[in-house]
Tab-separated table of C-alpha atoms and ligand atoms in Angstrom:
chain	number	residue	atom	x	y	z
G	260	MET	CA	136.283	151.708	85.080
G	261	ALA	CA	135.040	150.220	86.051
G	262	ARG	CA	134.731	151.139	89.433
G	263	LYS	CA	132.387	154.385	88.707
G	264	ALA	CA	130.267	151.613	87.320
G	265	PHE	CA	130.176	149.307	89.607
G	266	LEU	CA	129.571	152.375	91.957
G	267	THR	CA	126.412	153.528	89.921
G	268	SER	CA	125.617	149.998	89.870
G	269	ILE	CA	124.002	148.742	93.154
G	270	ARG	CA	121.995	151.282	95.376
G	271	THR	CA	122.943	149.825	98.445
G	272	SER	CA	124.332	150.815	101.431
G	273	PHE	CA	127.981	148.222	100.384
G	274	GLU	CA	128.926	150.722	97.825
G	275	GLN	CA	127.529	153.847	100.649
G	276	ALA	CA	130.676	152.020	102.996
G	277	ILE	CA	132.515	152.513	99.887
G	278	CYS	CA	132.426	156.313	99.392
G	279	THR	CA	132.905	156.736	103.189
G	280	LEU	CA	136.296	155.057	103.462
G	281	GLU	CA	136.165	157.568	100.540
G	282	ALA	CA	134.948	160.656	102.127
G	283	LEU	CA	136.917	159.603	105.040
G	284	GLY	CA	140.460	159.197	103.197
G	285	HIS	CA	140.829	156.083	106.681
G	286	ASP	CA	144.265	155.340	106.067
G	287	ILE	CA	144.094	150.694	106.330
G	288	GLY	CA	146.948	150.537	104.973
G	289	VAL	CA	146.754	149.993	100.756
G	290	ASP	CA	148.306	152.133	97.909
G	291	LYS	CA	145.242	153.550	96.603
G	292	GLY	CA	146.056	152.041	93.034
G	293	LEU	CA	145.843	148.842	94.276
G	294	VAL	CA	142.366	149.675	96.184
G	295	ASN	CA	141.071	150.328	92.426
G	296	GLN	CA	141.878	147.554	91.333
G	297	ILE	CA	139.836	145.638	94.003
G	298	PHE	CA	137.137	147.607	93.020
G	299	SER	CA	136.853	147.525	89.498
G	300	ALA	CA	134.911	143.467	87.967
G	301	ASN	CA	137.917	141.925	85.633
G	302	SER	CA	134.503	140.912	82.620
G	303	THR	CA	131.205	139.492	82.240
G	304	TYR	CA	129.655	138.222	80.189
G	305	VAL	CA	126.581	138.467	78.369
G	306	VAL	CA	125.255	135.546	77.265
G	307	ARG	CA	121.384	134.750	75.382
G	308	PHE	CA	120.362	131.461	74.353
G	309	GLY	CA	116.957	130.250	72.437
G	310	VAL	CA	115.051	126.798	74.025
G	311	ARG	CA	112.133	125.757	72.419
G	312	LEU	CA	109.483	125.782	75.037
G	313	ARG	CA	105.186	124.800	74.331
G	314	GLY	CA	105.465	124.746	70.121
G	315	GLU	CA	107.931	128.949	70.209
G	316	MET	CA	111.685	129.490	70.450
G	317	HIS	CA	111.907	131.254	73.526
G	318	THR	CA	115.535	133.349	73.936
G	319	PHE	CA	116.813	134.034	77.879
G	320	THR	CA	119.855	136.370	78.112
G	321	GLY	CA	122.163	135.098	81.547
G	322	TYR	CA	125.128	137.304	82.882
G	323	ARG	CA	128.290	135.572	84.588
G	324	SER	CA	129.934	137.931	86.352
G	325	VAL	CA	133.825	137.521	87.944
G	326	HIS	CA	134.921	140.381	90.151
G	327	SER	CA	137.784	139.627	90.572
G	328	GLU	CA	140.286	136.408	90.330
G	329	HIS	CA	142.909	136.492	92.840
G	330	PHE	CA	142.235	133.156	93.522
G	331	GLU	CA	140.757	130.844	91.611
G	332	PRO	CA	137.936	129.282	91.586
G	333	VAL	CA	135.670	132.878	91.525
G	334	LYS	CA	132.447	132.049	93.988
G	335	GLY	CA	129.188	133.265	93.935
G	336	GLY	CA	125.712	132.409	92.640
G	337	ILE	CA	123.919	132.422	89.963
G	338	ARG	CA	120.239	133.477	90.486
G	339	TYR	CA	116.934	132.608	88.747
G	340	ALA	CA	114.457	136.347	88.901
G	341	PRO	CA	112.965	138.397	86.568
G	342	ASN	CA	114.920	141.631	87.297
G	343	VAL	CA	117.586	140.991	87.168
G	344	LYS	CA	121.150	143.545	86.118
G	345	GLN	CA	124.149	143.060	84.985
G	346	ASN	CA	124.854	146.432	87.339
G	347	GLU	CA	123.211	143.902	90.146
G	348	VAL	CA	124.807	141.354	89.146
G	349	GLU	CA	128.157	142.833	88.872
G	350	ALA	CA	127.713	145.075	91.986
G	351	LEU	CA	126.433	141.531	93.890
G	352	ALA	CA	130.073	139.384	91.797
G	353	ALA	CA	132.187	142.183	94.085
G	354	LEU	CA	130.434	141.915	96.933
G	355	MET	CA	131.326	137.744	97.353
G	356	SER	CA	135.482	138.814	96.662
G	357	PHE	CA	134.589	140.762	99.916
G	358	LYS	CA	132.772	138.352	101.321
G	359	CYS	CA	134.534	135.101	100.558
G	360	ALA	CA	138.290	137.581	102.023
G	361	LEU	CA	136.188	138.377	105.186
G	362	VAL	CA	136.121	135.232	105.790
G	363	GLU	CA	139.509	133.063	105.017
G	364	VAL	CA	137.475	130.961	102.124
G	365	PRO	CA	139.591	131.370	99.180
G	366	PHE	CA	137.974	131.748	96.511
G	367	GLY	CA	137.557	135.451	93.722
G	368	GLY	CA	134.089	137.131	93.875
G	369	ALA	CA	131.524	136.357	90.736
G	370	LYS	CA	127.916	136.252	90.704
G	371	GLY	CA	125.312	134.696	87.394
G	372	GLY	CA	122.451	135.397	87.096
G	373	LEU	CA	119.590	134.543	84.453
G	374	VAL	CA	116.708	136.919	83.008
G	375	ILE	CA	113.960	135.098	84.552
G	376	ASP	CA	110.607	134.353	86.399
G	377	PRO	CA	110.641	130.524	87.641
G	378	ARG	CA	107.108	130.210	88.923
G	379	LYS	CA	106.198	130.677	85.094
G	380	TRP	CA	107.515	127.755	83.421
G	381	SER	CA	106.734	123.705	84.873
G	382	GLU	CA	110.476	121.826	85.916
G	383	GLY	CA	110.319	120.335	83.060
G	384	GLU	CA	111.525	124.027	81.030
G	385	LEU	CA	113.503	124.741	83.964
G	386	GLU	CA	115.845	122.167	83.334
G	387	ARG	CA	116.326	122.148	80.468
G	388	ILE	CA	116.791	125.774	79.894
G	389	THR	CA	118.854	125.039	83.088
G	390	ARG	CA	121.384	122.183	80.981
G	391	ARG	CA	121.585	125.092	77.973
G	392	PHE	CA	122.876	127.638	80.137
G	393	THR	CA	125.228	125.641	82.104
G	394	GLN	CA	126.805	125.050	77.686
G	395	GLU	CA	126.614	128.111	77.381
G	396	LEU	CA	128.398	128.582	80.163
G	397	SER	CA	130.639	125.769	80.079
G	398	LYS	CA	131.951	127.280	76.414
G	399	ARG	CA	134.057	130.050	77.221
G	400	ASP	CA	135.417	128.122	81.252
G	401	LEU	CA	132.603	129.948	83.174
G	402	ILE	CA	131.761	126.683	85.153
G	403	SER	CA	135.056	125.010	86.290
G	404	PRO	CA	135.671	123.298	88.882
G	405	SER	CA	138.617	125.027	88.387
G	406	GLN	CA	137.917	127.975	87.883
G	407	ASN	CA	134.515	129.858	87.659
G	408	VAL	CA	132.289	127.204	90.633
G	409	PRO	CA	128.843	128.574	90.880
G	410	ALA	CA	126.265	128.496	93.259
G	411	PRO	CA	122.239	128.698	94.679
G	412	ASP	CA	120.596	132.225	94.679
G	413	ILE	CA	117.675	133.402	94.663
G	414	GLY	CA	115.100	131.318	92.623
G	415	THR	CA	117.726	128.744	91.914
G	416	GLY	CA	118.791	125.576	94.919
G	417	GLU	CA	119.843	122.176	95.228
G	418	ARG	CA	117.244	120.950	92.061
G	419	GLU	CA	119.169	123.748	89.699
G	420	MET	CA	122.602	122.287	91.187
G	421	ALA	CA	121.996	118.331	90.331
G	422	TRP	CA	120.880	119.837	86.186
G	423	ILE	CA	123.803	121.193	86.485
G	424	ALA	CA	126.704	119.205	87.672
G	425	ASP	CA	125.219	116.775	85.650
G	426	GLU	CA	125.050	119.145	82.725
G	427	TYR	CA	129.146	119.421	82.944
G	428	LEU	CA	129.554	115.769	83.959
G	429	LYS	CA	127.750	114.896	80.525
G	430	LEU	CA	130.517	117.340	78.826
G	431	HIS	CA	133.750	116.964	81.035
G	432	PRO	CA	133.289	112.759	81.325
G	433	ALA	CA	136.525	112.711	81.600
G	434	GLU	CA	136.675	115.516	84.021
G	435	LEU	CA	137.650	113.827	87.337
G	436	ASN	CA	136.925	116.574	89.374
G	437	ALA	CA	133.689	117.730	87.294
G	438	TRP	CA	131.316	117.274	90.634
G	439	ALA	CA	133.803	120.260	92.018
G	440	CYS	CA	131.992	122.439	88.292
G	441	VAL	CA	129.449	123.866	91.517
G	442	THR	CA	128.356	124.092	94.547
G	443	GLY	CA	125.414	123.097	96.841
G	444	LYS	CA	124.262	120.463	95.694
G	445	PRO	CA	121.528	117.264	96.922
G	446	ILE	CA	123.514	114.552	98.737
G	447	SER	CA	123.459	112.298	96.512
G	448	ARG	CA	124.697	114.483	93.921
G	449	GLY	CA	127.780	114.731	95.461
G	450	GLY	CA	126.524	117.704	97.998
G	451	ILE	CA	127.446	118.098	101.906
G	452	GLU	CA	125.266	116.928	104.491
G	453	GLY	CA	124.571	120.848	105.953
G	454	ARG	CA	124.876	123.443	102.554
G	455	THR	CA	121.268	123.493	102.719
G	456	GLU	CA	120.534	125.010	105.887
G	457	ALA	CA	124.357	126.840	105.129
G	458	THR	CA	123.533	130.627	105.492
G	459	GLY	CA	120.930	130.372	108.058
G	460	ARG	CA	123.219	128.623	110.855
G	461	GLY	CA	125.173	131.069	109.674
G	462	ILE	CA	122.550	133.519	111.124
G	463	GLN	CA	122.444	132.090	113.588
G	464	TYR	CA	126.578	131.976	114.592
G	465	ALA	CA	126.915	135.240	113.816
G	466	LEU	CA	124.154	136.418	116.533
G	467	ARG	CA	125.216	133.937	118.894
G	468	ALA	CA	129.075	135.820	117.988
G	469	PHE	CA	127.635	138.594	119.072
G	470	PHE	CA	125.341	138.601	121.391
G	471	ASP	CA	129.079	137.014	123.225
G	472	ASN	CA	130.939	139.989	123.000
G	473	THR	CA	129.442	141.622	125.837
G	474	ARG	CA	131.263	145.203	124.402
G	475	ASP	CA	129.054	145.267	120.929
G	476	LEU	CA	126.047	144.759	122.711
G	477	LYS	CA	126.294	146.843	124.928
G	478	LYS	CA	125.892	149.481	123.044
G	479	THR	CA	122.683	148.318	121.570
G	480	GLY	CA	120.838	148.433	124.710
G	481	LEU	CA	120.061	144.715	124.788
G	482	SER	CA	120.310	142.607	127.835
G	483	SER	CA	122.168	139.947	127.361
G	484	GLY	CA	121.564	136.299	125.977
G	485	LEU	CA	119.869	136.150	122.783
G	486	ALA	CA	116.860	133.812	125.501
G	487	LYS	CA	113.648	135.346	124.075
G	488	LYS	CA	115.386	138.365	122.061
G	489	ARG	CA	111.603	139.117	120.024
G	490	VAL	CA	113.367	138.955	116.492
G	491	ILE	CA	111.504	139.652	113.757
G	492	VAL	CA	112.243	138.220	109.939
G	493	GLN	CA	110.785	138.638	106.415
G	494	GLY	CA	110.912	136.595	104.014
G	495	LEU	CA	110.916	132.860	104.951
G	496	GLY	CA	112.508	131.937	101.879
G	497	ASN	CA	115.889	128.768	102.231
G	498	VAL	CA	117.858	131.543	104.418
G	499	GLY	CA	115.497	133.754	106.693
G	500	PHE	CA	113.236	129.532	107.073
G	501	TYR	CA	116.697	127.640	108.669
G	502	ALA	CA	117.670	131.998	111.094
G	503	ALA	CA	113.954	131.515	111.887
G	504	LEU	CA	114.273	128.467	113.164
G	505	PHE	CA	117.487	127.495	114.376
G	506	LEU	CA	116.725	130.791	116.923
G	507	SER	CA	113.381	130.301	117.686
G	508	THR	CA	114.171	126.338	119.057
G	509	GLU	CA	117.706	125.701	119.561
G	510	ASP	CA	118.237	129.930	121.094
G	511	ASP	CA	114.834	130.133	122.538
G	512	ALA	CA	114.643	133.173	120.707
G	513	ILE	CA	110.688	134.617	120.318
G	514	VAL	CA	109.834	135.123	116.628
G	515	THR	CA	107.158	137.264	117.112
G	516	HIS	CA	106.397	138.186	112.727
G	517	VAL	CA	107.281	136.691	109.565
G	518	ILE	CA	106.855	138.921	106.237
G	519	GLU	CA	105.727	137.385	103.503
G	520	ARG	CA	104.891	138.266	99.741
G	521	SER	CA	101.736	137.048	100.848
G	522	GLY	CA	101.165	139.016	103.991
G	523	SER	CA	102.404	138.766	106.968
G	524	ILE	CA	102.155	136.192	110.406
G	525	VAL	CA	102.024	137.616	114.427
G	526	ASN	CA	102.105	135.776	116.892
G	527	GLN	CA	103.904	138.463	120.309
G	528	ASN	CA	104.447	134.280	122.013
G	529	GLY	CA	106.157	133.009	118.959
G	530	ILE	CA	105.124	131.815	115.369
G	531	ASN	CA	106.116	127.913	114.606
G	532	ILE	CA	108.512	128.468	112.349
G	533	GLN	CA	108.373	124.724	111.402
G	534	LYS	CA	104.532	124.361	110.683
G	535	LEU	CA	104.362	127.881	109.077
G	536	ARG	CA	106.511	126.396	106.852
G	537	ASP	CA	105.157	123.106	105.920
G	538	TYR	CA	101.618	125.077	105.015
G	539	ILE	CA	103.543	127.389	102.758
G	540	ASN	CA	104.883	124.526	100.759
G	541	THR	CA	101.065	122.812	101.155
G	542	ASN	CA	99.786	125.735	100.071
G	543	GLY	CA	102.063	128.467	98.549
G	544	THR	CA	100.766	131.348	100.485
G	545	VAL	CA	100.367	132.648	104.140
G	546	GLU	CA	96.952	133.386	104.315
G	547	GLY	CA	95.089	131.287	106.904
G	548	PHE	CA	97.746	130.724	109.317
G	549	PRO	CA	97.331	131.513	112.773
G	550	GLY	CA	97.997	134.993	113.224
G	551	PHE	CA	97.499	136.585	108.844
G	552	VAL	CA	97.054	139.594	109.270
G	553	PRO	CA	97.170	141.285	104.895
G	554	GLU	CA	100.286	144.158	105.647
G	555	GLY	CA	103.476	143.256	104.205
G	556	THR	CA	106.772	145.590	104.284
G	557	LYS	CA	104.886	147.908	107.038
G	558	LEU	CA	106.180	145.606	109.759
G	559	LEU	CA	109.350	145.825	109.598
G	560	GLU	CA	108.429	149.062	111.490
G	561	GLU	CA	107.355	147.207	114.436
G	562	GLN	CA	108.314	147.398	118.252
G	563	THR	CA	111.077	144.289	118.762
G	564	ASP	CA	114.370	143.529	119.810
G	565	ILE	CA	116.053	142.332	116.425
G	566	LEU	CA	115.296	142.122	112.749
G	567	ILE	CA	116.718	139.711	109.920
G	568	PRO	CA	115.426	140.746	106.485
G	569	ALA	CA	115.732	138.553	104.860
G	570	ALA	CA	113.859	138.602	101.686
G	571	LYS	CA	115.711	140.706	98.881
G	572	GLU	CA	117.320	144.212	98.163
G	573	LEU	CA	116.202	147.079	99.174
G	574	VAL	CA	113.554	147.068	101.397
G	575	ILE	CA	114.703	149.661	104.127
G	576	THR	CA	115.299	152.893	102.670
G	577	GLU	CA	115.065	156.624	103.419
G	578	THR	CA	111.302	155.912	103.307
G	579	ASN	CA	111.029	153.384	106.692
G	580	ALA	CA	114.628	153.319	108.155
G	581	SER	CA	113.640	156.418	110.314
G	582	SER	CA	110.326	154.706	111.665
G	583	ILE	CA	112.590	150.970	112.311
G	584	LYS	CA	112.556	150.840	115.807
G	585	ALA	CA	114.838	147.602	115.973
G	586	PRO	CA	118.433	148.278	117.885
G	587	LEU	CA	119.407	145.117	115.890
G	588	ILE	CA	119.107	144.836	112.026
G	589	VAL	CA	121.584	141.019	110.762
G	590	GLU	CA	121.991	141.534	106.834
G	591	ALA	CA	120.966	138.101	105.836
G	592	ALA	CA	120.142	139.320	102.775
G	593	ASN	CA	121.976	140.864	100.450
G	594	GLY	CA	121.761	144.742	99.837
G	595	PRO	CA	118.870	145.269	101.822
G	596	ILE	CA	119.643	148.470	103.698
G	597	SER	CA	120.257	151.438	100.714
G	598	ALA	CA	122.897	153.694	101.973
G	599	GLU	CA	120.539	155.935	102.732
G	600	ALA	CA	118.328	154.349	104.783
G	601	ASP	CA	122.708	152.742	105.976
G	602	LYS	CA	123.092	157.022	107.518
G	603	ILE	CA	120.099	157.444	108.624
G	604	LEU	CA	119.979	153.858	110.788
G	605	LEU	CA	124.115	154.407	111.384
G	606	ASP	CA	122.883	158.276	112.739
G	607	MET	CA	119.994	156.877	115.515
G	608	GLY	CA	122.058	154.875	116.836
G	609	LYS	CA	120.585	151.215	115.357
G	610	ILE	CA	123.999	148.527	115.465
G	611	ILE	CA	123.625	145.942	111.946
G	612	ILE	CA	125.426	143.334	111.187
G	613	PRO	CA	126.051	143.177	107.845
G	614	ASP	CA	125.617	141.354	104.833
G	615	MET	CA	128.923	140.250	103.894
G	616	TYR	CA	129.322	138.879	107.236
G	617	ALA	CA	126.039	137.764	108.586
G	618	ASN	CA	125.667	135.404	105.466
G	619	ALA	CA	128.690	134.660	104.865
G	620	GLY	CA	128.034	131.497	105.882
G	621	GLY	CA	126.919	129.573	101.889
G	622	VAL	CA	130.031	130.011	101.206
G	623	THR	CA	131.712	129.222	103.471
G	624	VAL	CA	129.717	125.451	103.769
G	625	SER	CA	131.079	125.275	100.037
G	626	TYR	CA	134.000	126.512	100.450
G	627	PHE	CA	134.204	122.165	102.508
G	628	GLU	CA	131.678	121.083	99.978
G	629	TRP	CA	134.034	121.984	96.880
G	630	ILE	CA	136.760	120.694	99.702
G	631	LYS	CA	134.452	117.187	100.392
G	632	ASN	CA	134.649	116.839	96.049
G	633	LEU	CA	138.640	117.850	95.045
G	634	SER	CA	139.311	114.796	98.062
G	635	HIS	CA	135.927	112.655	96.567
G	636	ILE	CA	135.894	111.369	100.185
G	637	ARG	CA	133.264	112.686	102.616
G	638	PHE	CA	134.595	113.991	106.120
G	639	GLY	CA	135.383	111.897	109.307
G	640	ARG	CA	135.207	108.995	106.936
G	641	MET	CA	138.677	107.827	107.695
G	642	GLN	CA	139.152	109.016	110.966
G	643	ARG	CA	136.087	108.329	112.712
G	644	ARG	CA	135.759	105.093	114.008
G	645	VAL	CA	139.383	105.492	115.426
G	646	GLU	CA	138.101	108.847	117.827
G	647	GLU	CA	135.495	106.258	119.028
G	648	ALA	CA	137.972	103.615	120.057
G	649	ARG	CA	140.261	106.348	121.322
G	650	PHE	CA	137.858	108.038	123.653
G	651	GLY	CA	136.479	104.687	124.656
G	652	ALA	CA	139.782	103.022	125.591
G	653	LEU	CA	140.167	106.396	127.797
G	654	ILE	CA	136.714	106.814	129.250
G	655	GLU	CA	137.603	102.700	130.268
G	656	GLY	CA	140.853	103.113	131.800
G	657	ILE	CA	138.780	106.316	134.172
G	658	THR	CA	136.056	104.217	135.245
G	659	SER	CA	138.884	101.531	136.342
G	660	VAL	CA	141.192	103.393	137.813
G	661	THR	CA	138.840	106.324	139.230
G	662	GLY	CA	136.681	102.604	140.500
G	663	ALA	CA	133.518	105.211	139.922
G	664	LYS	CA	130.776	105.533	137.417
G	665	PHE	CA	131.628	107.934	133.732
G	666	PRO	CA	127.736	109.702	133.380
G	667	LYS	CA	125.901	108.309	130.742
G	668	HIS	CA	124.990	111.463	129.407
G	669	LEU	CA	128.689	112.175	128.754
G	670	GLU	CA	129.257	109.525	127.804
G	671	LYS	CA	126.889	109.362	124.339
G	672	ARG	CA	128.417	112.945	124.073
G	673	ALA	CA	132.402	112.437	124.858
G	674	ILE	CA	132.463	109.134	122.572
G	675	GLU	CA	130.428	109.592	119.033
G	676	GLY	CA	133.617	110.395	116.531
G	677	GLY	CA	132.719	113.311	114.544
G	678	LYS	CA	130.105	112.516	111.211
G	679	GLU	CA	129.733	115.296	108.587
G	680	ILE	CA	127.489	117.260	110.109
G	681	ASP	CA	129.162	117.840	112.905
G	682	LEU	CA	132.392	118.618	111.227
G	683	VAL	CA	130.942	121.591	109.007
G	684	ARG	CA	128.985	122.539	111.686
G	685	SER	CA	132.036	123.109	113.351
G	686	GLY	CA	133.726	124.918	110.652
G	687	LEU	CA	130.699	126.630	110.134
G	688	GLU	CA	130.474	128.240	114.280
G	689	ASP	CA	134.860	128.317	114.507
G	690	THR	CA	134.281	130.823	110.806
G	691	MET	CA	131.759	132.908	112.215
G	692	ARG	CA	133.282	133.729	115.103
G	693	SER	CA	136.698	134.289	114.832
G	694	THR	CA	135.595	136.510	111.398
G	695	TYR	CA	133.661	138.368	114.413
G	696	GLU	CA	135.979	138.503	116.548
G	697	VAL	CA	138.754	140.264	113.070
G	698	ILE	CA	135.519	142.719	112.619
G	699	SER	CA	134.596	143.828	116.473
G	700	GLU	CA	138.730	144.587	116.980
G	701	THR	CA	138.562	146.865	114.436
G	702	TRP	CA	135.646	148.427	114.217
G	703	ASN	CA	136.819	149.852	117.934
G	704	SER	CA	140.058	150.048	117.271
G	705	HIS	CA	139.505	153.256	115.391
G	706	GLN	CA	136.443	156.542	115.956
G	707	ASP	CA	136.266	156.450	112.109
G	708	ILE	CA	135.038	153.273	111.749
G	709	LYS	CA	131.766	153.679	112.595
G	710	ASP	CA	130.490	150.185	111.651
G	711	LEU	CA	130.543	147.595	111.764
G	712	ARG	CA	130.078	146.912	107.599
G	713	MET	CA	132.906	150.210	107.063
G	714	ALA	CA	135.175	147.850	109.857
G	715	ALA	CA	134.014	144.024	107.532
G	716	MET	CA	135.279	146.091	104.238
G	717	ILE	CA	138.802	147.330	105.983
G	718	VAL	CA	139.351	143.920	106.967
G	719	ALA	CA	137.975	141.869	103.512
G	720	ILE	CA	139.729	145.138	101.077
G	721	LYS	CA	143.204	144.047	103.133
G	722	ARG	CA	143.395	140.750	102.773
G	723	ILE	CA	142.406	141.237	98.865
G	724	ALA	CA	145.615	143.536	98.672
G	725	GLN	CA	147.527	140.997	100.223
G	726	SER	CA	147.147	138.033	97.972
G	727	TYR	CA	147.286	140.683	95.005
G	728	SER	CA	150.620	142.484	96.911
G	729	SER	CA	152.080	138.790	96.454
G	730	MET	CA	151.253	138.137	92.745
G	731	GLY	CA	152.815	141.066	92.108
G	732	ILE	CA	149.771	143.390	91.243
U	1094	LIG	N1	124.556	132.442	96.348
U	1094	LIG	C1	125.710	132.447	97.789
U	1094	LIG	C2	126.070	134.371	97.600
U	1094	LIG	O1	125.136	135.117	97.838
U	1094	LIG	C3	126.174	131.864	98.295
U	1094	LIG	C4	127.527	131.743	97.045
U	1094	LIG	C5	128.348	130.826	96.933
U	1094	LIG	O2	127.839	129.732	97.904
U	1094	LIG	O3	129.140	130.038	96.254
U	1094	LIG	O4	125.834	134.613	99.453
């Protein structure tokens, strides 16, 4: 290949990890030929389709790349951006395979993209383009509940997923599981509670897991607990917004900088993230919000405890890596650190929580949504009242035997059965915590494994190799 094409396709630290792994010849107990197979993208479909808009025909180019089908359906978002390229989509599809394996979500990896600047088109036009793209993908089974399930990514969200699902339903009216053809849908259109916030929520859980691991935390020199930790976030899109919101309102971290396209907001006492997001929604810019400064990416270099690049790929490169002060970097975006920068940061002793783990919350909750669609029932619907009755009886029993009153503030928590959102959060937290422990064990098990990225990669490759082997490949 494939392999070479893949390695030269995206200059990120993800690629660097593969190269380092090769160079070290680290014995991960997987046959070399199989590793080669794992690094090959299986197929990429390129489609060019015309849509008549504003009185003339416009041609759009779209991609859907399938990296590996060791599990089906294959899974991964569809991004809408003007700079979408085939090799980038392929590398991101590979990243999805590793991500799914790492968090034990039984999907293969895929990714899609449409070359488009969504801001240049009206809602109605975007809907027509999206429906046409869906028809093209459906013709080739590149969207299907059992084979290939897209999701939101950069430039797409619930709205696009609802259009895709609706178009698929029209094309396949007899398909019982049609709603499971795409995830990240609005709740009213077959979505699941907690999917929109899932990637940001996953960042929060990843950080909590890291801070609870005293052995790993020590390597950053940071004190225990997320409270009062200073945070810089780049990008207040879906992922950055929810991560910053939850960290500041639930963990008492102080978000001092939010770096956006139109400038940045700086407030050493902590930015009100909800207010800032509301302001951006109304005004389309951060300009005019208290604390506005015209600087952008330069502020990644400011003094802080935790740096969260949550916007796009390759924002930390060899030009700014040596100026980064944060001891801990969380890759909320896919591939925000270049291969060269990764090496520099590693030499500087920085700890990086890698994208393939940190932002896996999105696909994890997509998995829950897919299962919900296949089972045709909301999580918790059958058992919630039974649980409430059982715990209610238990409390009644305790109070009648002891004669003491059950503390009022605990009663509600003890009785209330799990709603869908509670179950989703519980499943996501468990996934992020248990995955962190596995990566951390691998990281600390061998001196050649110098960082969490390499450790995560090893865990993922081993798991994919296991499923290939059990298929006799
Ligand atoms: N686009 C997201 C990602 O890169 C979500 C993928 C999904 O839910 O399938 O992880």
